CSV table of C-alpha atoms in Angstrom, one decimal:
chain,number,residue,atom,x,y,z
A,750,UNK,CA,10.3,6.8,-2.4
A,751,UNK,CA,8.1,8.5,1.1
A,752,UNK,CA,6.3,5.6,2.3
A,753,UNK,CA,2.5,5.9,3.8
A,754,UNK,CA,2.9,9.4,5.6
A,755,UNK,CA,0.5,10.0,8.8
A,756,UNK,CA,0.5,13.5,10.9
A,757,UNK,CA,0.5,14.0,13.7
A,758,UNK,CA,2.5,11.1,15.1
A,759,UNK,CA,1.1,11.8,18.7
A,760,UNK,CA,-1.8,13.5,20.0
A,761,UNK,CA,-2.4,13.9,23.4
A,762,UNK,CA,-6.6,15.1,23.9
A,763,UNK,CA,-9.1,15.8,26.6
A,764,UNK,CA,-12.2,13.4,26.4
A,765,UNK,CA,-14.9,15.2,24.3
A,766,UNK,CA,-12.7,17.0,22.4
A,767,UNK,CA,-12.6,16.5,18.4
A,768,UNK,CA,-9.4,14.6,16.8
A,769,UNK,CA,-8.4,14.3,13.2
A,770,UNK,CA,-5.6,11.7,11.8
A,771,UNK,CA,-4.6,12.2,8.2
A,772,UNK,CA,-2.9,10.0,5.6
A,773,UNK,CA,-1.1,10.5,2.7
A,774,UNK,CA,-1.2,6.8,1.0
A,775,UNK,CA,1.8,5.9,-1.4
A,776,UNK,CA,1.8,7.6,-5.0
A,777,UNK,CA,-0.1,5.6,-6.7
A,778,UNK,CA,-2.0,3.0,-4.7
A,779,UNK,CA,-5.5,3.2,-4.9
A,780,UNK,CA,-6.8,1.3,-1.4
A,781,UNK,CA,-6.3,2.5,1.7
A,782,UNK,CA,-7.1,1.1,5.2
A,783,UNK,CA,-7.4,2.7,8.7
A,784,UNK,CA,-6.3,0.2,11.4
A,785,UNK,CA,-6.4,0.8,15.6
A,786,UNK,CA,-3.8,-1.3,17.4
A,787,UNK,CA,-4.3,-1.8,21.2
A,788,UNK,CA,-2.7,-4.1,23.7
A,789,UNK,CA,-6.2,-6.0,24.8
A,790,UNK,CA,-7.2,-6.2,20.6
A,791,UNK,CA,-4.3,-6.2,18.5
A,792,UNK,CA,-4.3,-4.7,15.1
A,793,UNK,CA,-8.4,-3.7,13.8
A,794,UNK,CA,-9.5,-2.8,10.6
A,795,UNK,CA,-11.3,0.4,11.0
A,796,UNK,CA,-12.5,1.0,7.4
A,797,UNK,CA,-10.9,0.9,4.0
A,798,UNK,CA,-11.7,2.7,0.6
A,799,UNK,CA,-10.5,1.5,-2.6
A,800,UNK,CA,-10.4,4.2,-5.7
A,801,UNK,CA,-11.8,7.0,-2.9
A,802,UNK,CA,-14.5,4.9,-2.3
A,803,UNK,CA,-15.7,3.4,1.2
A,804,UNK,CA,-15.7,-0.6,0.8
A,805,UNK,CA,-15.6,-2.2,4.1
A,806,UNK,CA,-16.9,0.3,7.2
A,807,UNK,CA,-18.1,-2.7,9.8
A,808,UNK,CA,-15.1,-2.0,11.7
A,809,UNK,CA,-15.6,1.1,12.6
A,810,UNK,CA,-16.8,1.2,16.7
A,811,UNK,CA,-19.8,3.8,16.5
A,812,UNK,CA,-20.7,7.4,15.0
A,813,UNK,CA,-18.2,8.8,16.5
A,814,UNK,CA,-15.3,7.6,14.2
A,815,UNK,CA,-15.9,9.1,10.7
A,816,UNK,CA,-13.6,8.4,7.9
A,817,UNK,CA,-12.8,10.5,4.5
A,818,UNK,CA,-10.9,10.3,1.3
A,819,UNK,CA,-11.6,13.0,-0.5
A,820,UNK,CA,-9.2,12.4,-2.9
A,821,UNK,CA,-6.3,9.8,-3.8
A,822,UNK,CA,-3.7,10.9,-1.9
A,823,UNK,CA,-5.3,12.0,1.3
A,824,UNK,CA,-7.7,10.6,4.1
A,825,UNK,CA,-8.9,11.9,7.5
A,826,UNK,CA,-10.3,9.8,10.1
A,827,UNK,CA,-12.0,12.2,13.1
A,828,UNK,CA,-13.3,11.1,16.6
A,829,UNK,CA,-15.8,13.4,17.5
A,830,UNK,CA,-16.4,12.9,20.7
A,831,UNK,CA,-13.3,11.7,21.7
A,832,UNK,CA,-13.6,9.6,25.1
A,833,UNK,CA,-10.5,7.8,26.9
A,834,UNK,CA,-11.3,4.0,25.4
A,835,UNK,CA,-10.2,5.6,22.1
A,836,UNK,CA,-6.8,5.8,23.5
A,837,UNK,CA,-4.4,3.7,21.0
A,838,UNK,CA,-2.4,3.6,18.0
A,839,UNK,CA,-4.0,4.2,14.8
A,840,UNK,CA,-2.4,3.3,11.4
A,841,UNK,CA,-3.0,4.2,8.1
A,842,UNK,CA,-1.9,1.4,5.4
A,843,UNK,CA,-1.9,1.6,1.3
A,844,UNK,CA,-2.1,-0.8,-1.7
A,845,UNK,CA,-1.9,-1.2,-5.3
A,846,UNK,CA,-4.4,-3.7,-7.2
A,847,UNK,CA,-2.8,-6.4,-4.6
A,848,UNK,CA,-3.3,-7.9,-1.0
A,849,UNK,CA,0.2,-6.4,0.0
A,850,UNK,CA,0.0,-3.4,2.6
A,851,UNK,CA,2.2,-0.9,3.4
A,852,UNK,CA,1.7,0.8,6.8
A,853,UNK,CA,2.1,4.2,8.0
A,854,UNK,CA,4.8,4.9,10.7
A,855,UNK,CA,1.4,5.7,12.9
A,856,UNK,CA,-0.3,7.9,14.9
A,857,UNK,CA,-0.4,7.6,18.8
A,858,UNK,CA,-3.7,9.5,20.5
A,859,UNK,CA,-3.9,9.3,24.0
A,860,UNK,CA,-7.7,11.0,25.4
A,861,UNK,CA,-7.5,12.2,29.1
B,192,UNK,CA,-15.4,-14.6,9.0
B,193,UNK,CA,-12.0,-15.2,8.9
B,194,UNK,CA,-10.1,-15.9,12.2
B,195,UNK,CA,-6.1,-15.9,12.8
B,196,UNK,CA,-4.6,-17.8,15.3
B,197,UNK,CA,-1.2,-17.2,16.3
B,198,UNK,CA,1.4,-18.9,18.6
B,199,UNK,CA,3.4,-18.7,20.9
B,200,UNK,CA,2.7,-15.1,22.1
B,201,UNK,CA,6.4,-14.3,23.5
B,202,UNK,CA,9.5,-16.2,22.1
B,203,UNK,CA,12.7,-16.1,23.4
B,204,UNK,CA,15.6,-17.3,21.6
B,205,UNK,CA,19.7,-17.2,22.0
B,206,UNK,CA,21.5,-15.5,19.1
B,207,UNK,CA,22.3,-18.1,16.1
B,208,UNK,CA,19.3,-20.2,17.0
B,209,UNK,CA,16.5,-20.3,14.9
B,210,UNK,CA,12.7,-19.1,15.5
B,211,UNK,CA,9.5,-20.5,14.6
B,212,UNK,CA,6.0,-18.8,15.0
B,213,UNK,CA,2.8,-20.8,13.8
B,214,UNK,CA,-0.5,-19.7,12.4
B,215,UNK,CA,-3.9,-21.0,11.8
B,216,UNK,CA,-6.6,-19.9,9.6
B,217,UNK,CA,-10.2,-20.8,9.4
B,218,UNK,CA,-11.2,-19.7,6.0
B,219,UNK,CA,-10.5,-22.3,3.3
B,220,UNK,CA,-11.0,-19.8,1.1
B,221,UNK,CA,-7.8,-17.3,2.0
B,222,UNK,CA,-5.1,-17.4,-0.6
B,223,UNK,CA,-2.3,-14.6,0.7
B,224,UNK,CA,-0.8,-14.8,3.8
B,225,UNK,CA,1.6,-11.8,4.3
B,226,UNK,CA,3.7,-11.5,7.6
B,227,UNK,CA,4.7,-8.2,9.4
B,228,UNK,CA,7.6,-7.1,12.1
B,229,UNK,CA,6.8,-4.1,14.1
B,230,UNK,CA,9.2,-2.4,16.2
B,231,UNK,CA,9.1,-0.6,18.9
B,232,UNK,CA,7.5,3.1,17.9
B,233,UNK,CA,7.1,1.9,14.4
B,234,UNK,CA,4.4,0.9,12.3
B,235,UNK,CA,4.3,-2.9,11.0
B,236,UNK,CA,6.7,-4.1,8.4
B,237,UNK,CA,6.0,-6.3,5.7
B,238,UNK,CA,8.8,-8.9,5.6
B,239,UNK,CA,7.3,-11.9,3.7
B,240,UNK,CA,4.3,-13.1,2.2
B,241,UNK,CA,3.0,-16.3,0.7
B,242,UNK,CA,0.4,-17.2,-1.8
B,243,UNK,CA,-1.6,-20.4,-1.8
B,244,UNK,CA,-0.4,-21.7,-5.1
B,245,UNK,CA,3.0,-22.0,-3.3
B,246,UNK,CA,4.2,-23.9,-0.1
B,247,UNK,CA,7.3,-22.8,0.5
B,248,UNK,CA,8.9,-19.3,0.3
B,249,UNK,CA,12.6,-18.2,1.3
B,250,UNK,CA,14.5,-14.7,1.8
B,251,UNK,CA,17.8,-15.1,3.1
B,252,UNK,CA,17.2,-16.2,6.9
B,253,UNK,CA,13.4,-15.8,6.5
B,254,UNK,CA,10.7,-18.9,5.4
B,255,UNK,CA,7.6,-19.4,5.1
B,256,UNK,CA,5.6,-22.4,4.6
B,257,UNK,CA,1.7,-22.8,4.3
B,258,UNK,CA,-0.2,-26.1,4.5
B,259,UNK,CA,-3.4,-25.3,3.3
B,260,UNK,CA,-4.8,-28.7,3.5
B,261,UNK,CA,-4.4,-28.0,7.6
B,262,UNK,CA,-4.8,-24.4,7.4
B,263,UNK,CA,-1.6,-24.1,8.8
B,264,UNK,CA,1.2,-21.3,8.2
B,265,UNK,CA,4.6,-20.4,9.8
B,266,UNK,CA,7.7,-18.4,9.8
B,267,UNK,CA,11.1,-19.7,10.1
B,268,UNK,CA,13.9,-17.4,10.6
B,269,UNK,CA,17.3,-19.0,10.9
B,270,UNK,CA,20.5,-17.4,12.6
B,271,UNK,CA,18.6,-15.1,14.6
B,272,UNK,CA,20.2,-11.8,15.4
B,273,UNK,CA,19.7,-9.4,18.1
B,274,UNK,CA,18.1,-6.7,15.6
B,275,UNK,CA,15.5,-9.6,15.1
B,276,UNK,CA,13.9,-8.8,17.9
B,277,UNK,CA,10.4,-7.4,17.9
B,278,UNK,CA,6.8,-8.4,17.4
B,279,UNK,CA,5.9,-10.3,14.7
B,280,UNK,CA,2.3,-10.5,13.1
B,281,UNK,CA,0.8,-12.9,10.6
B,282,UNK,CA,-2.4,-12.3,8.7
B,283,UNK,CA,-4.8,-14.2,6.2
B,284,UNK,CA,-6.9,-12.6,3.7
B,285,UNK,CA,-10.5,-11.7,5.2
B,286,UNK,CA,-13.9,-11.9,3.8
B,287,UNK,CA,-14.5,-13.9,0.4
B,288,UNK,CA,-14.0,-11.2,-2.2
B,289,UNK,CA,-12.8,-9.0,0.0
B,290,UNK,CA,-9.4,-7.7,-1.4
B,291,UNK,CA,-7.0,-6.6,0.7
B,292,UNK,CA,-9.0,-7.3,4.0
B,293,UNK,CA,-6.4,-8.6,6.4
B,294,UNK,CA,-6.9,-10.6,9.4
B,295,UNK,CA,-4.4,-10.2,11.8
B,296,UNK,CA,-2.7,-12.6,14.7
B,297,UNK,CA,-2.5,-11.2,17.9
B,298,UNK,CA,1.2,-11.2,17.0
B,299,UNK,CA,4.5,-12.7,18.5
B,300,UNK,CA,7.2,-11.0,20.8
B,301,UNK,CA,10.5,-12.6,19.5
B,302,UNK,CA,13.3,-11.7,21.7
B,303,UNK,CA,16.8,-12.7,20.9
B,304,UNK,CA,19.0,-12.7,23.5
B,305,UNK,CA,23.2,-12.3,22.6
C-alpha cells in the first residue's frame, strides 16, 4: 500500500516568493496533520483537519501559512510570502479514527 | 497544554548493548503514547505505541513501559544493532479531546557504534 505521499520533496525559494506543499493522505484516513520540523523547535503541529475539515489551526505561525483540504485525498499548505525563517522540513501525516500517525517521507524548503 | 519531556538528547551505545530513552508528560489526562524513529532524509517512523490501560508493551527488541502514576514513559531496545541508529521521538496525546494531537519530545539521537 503508497504510504502518505508529499511533492515536491525539496524546494529551494527566494524570500517573497509563493510556495505550495501538497499531500496525498493514506486511502482511507480521514485526519490529516501538517507538521514543521526544525533543529531549534523539533517537530510542530501546523494544523490538522479531520473529515476535510480544519480542527486545530493555533499552530499555524501567521497569515502567511494557509492550509487546504479540498477534498479527502489531497491538502495544500502555501507560504505566501515566503521569508528565510520558514526554512525547514515540513511533513504531512494521516490517520484513521485513531491516535496513530503515519508521516509523509517530507518536504524540505529552503527560502534564500 | 500538554508538555513532553525527553532524555537524554544524544545516546551512544556499543552494538549488543541495550538503549533506554525516558519521557515525561504533564497532562494526567494523555492516554496514547506512540514512539517514532526518523532517519536521516526520512520522515518519522512509527515503531511502538502504548495505551494507558497497559504498562508494558513488547516487539521483539523493542519495549515500552508507562507509569502513569509518575507520568513517566520509556523505550527499551535490547541488542542494539548498527541499523538502530537514528533519532528517536516520543509523544503524548495533546489537548483534552483533542484526537490525534500529538506532542512531541525534542527527540533522541541513538548511535550504535559496531
Amino acid at each position: 500500500d503508497a504510504g502518505v505521499i508529499q511533492s515536491p520533496r525539496h524546494e529551494v525559494t527566494e524570500m517573497g516568493q509563493e510556495v505550495t506543499l501538497r499531500c496525498k493522505p493514506i486511502s482511507g484516513h480521514n485526519s490529516l496533520f501538517w507538521y514543521r520540523q526544525t533543529m531549534m523547535r523539533g517537530l510542530e503541529l501546523l494544523i490538522y483537519f479531520n473529515n476535510n475539515v480544519p480542527i486545530d489551526d493555533s499552530g499555524m505561525p501567521e497569515d502567511r501559512f494557509s492550509a487546504k483540504m479540498p477534498n479527502a485525498s489531497f491538502s495544500t499548505l502555501k507560504i505566501q510570502p515566503s521569508e528565510p525563517r520558514d526554512s525547514a522540513v515540513y511533513f504531512c501525516a494521516s490517520s484513521f479514527r485513531t491516535d496513530t500517525q503515519y508521516f509523509g517521507p517530507g518536504t524540505r524548503l529552503t527560502v534564500l | 497544554g500538554e508538555n513532553v519531556e525527553q532524555h537524554p538528547s544524544t545516546l551512544s551505545v556499543q552494538e549488543g548493548d541495550s538503549a533506554v530513552i525516558k519521557c515525561t508528560y504533564s497532562d494526567s489526562a494523555s492516554n496514547y503514547f506512540p514512539w517514532y524513529k526518523q532517519e536521516l532524509g526520512k520522515g518519522p517512523q512509527l515503531i511502538i505505541d502504548i495505551r494507558s490501560n497497559v504498562g508494558e508493551k513488547k516487539d521483539q527488541r523493542i519495549a515500552v513501559t508507562l507509569n502513569k502514576t509518575a507520568k513517566h514513559f520509556s523505550l527499551h531496545i535490547t541488542e542494539t544493532q548498527p541499523e538502530d541508529s537514528a533519532v528517536y521521538f516520543c509523544a503524548a496525546v495533546g489537548a483534552r479531546g483533542s484526537q490525534g494531537n500529538l506532542i512531541f519530545g525534542k527527540g533522541t539521537k541513538l548511535s550504535v557504534k559496531p
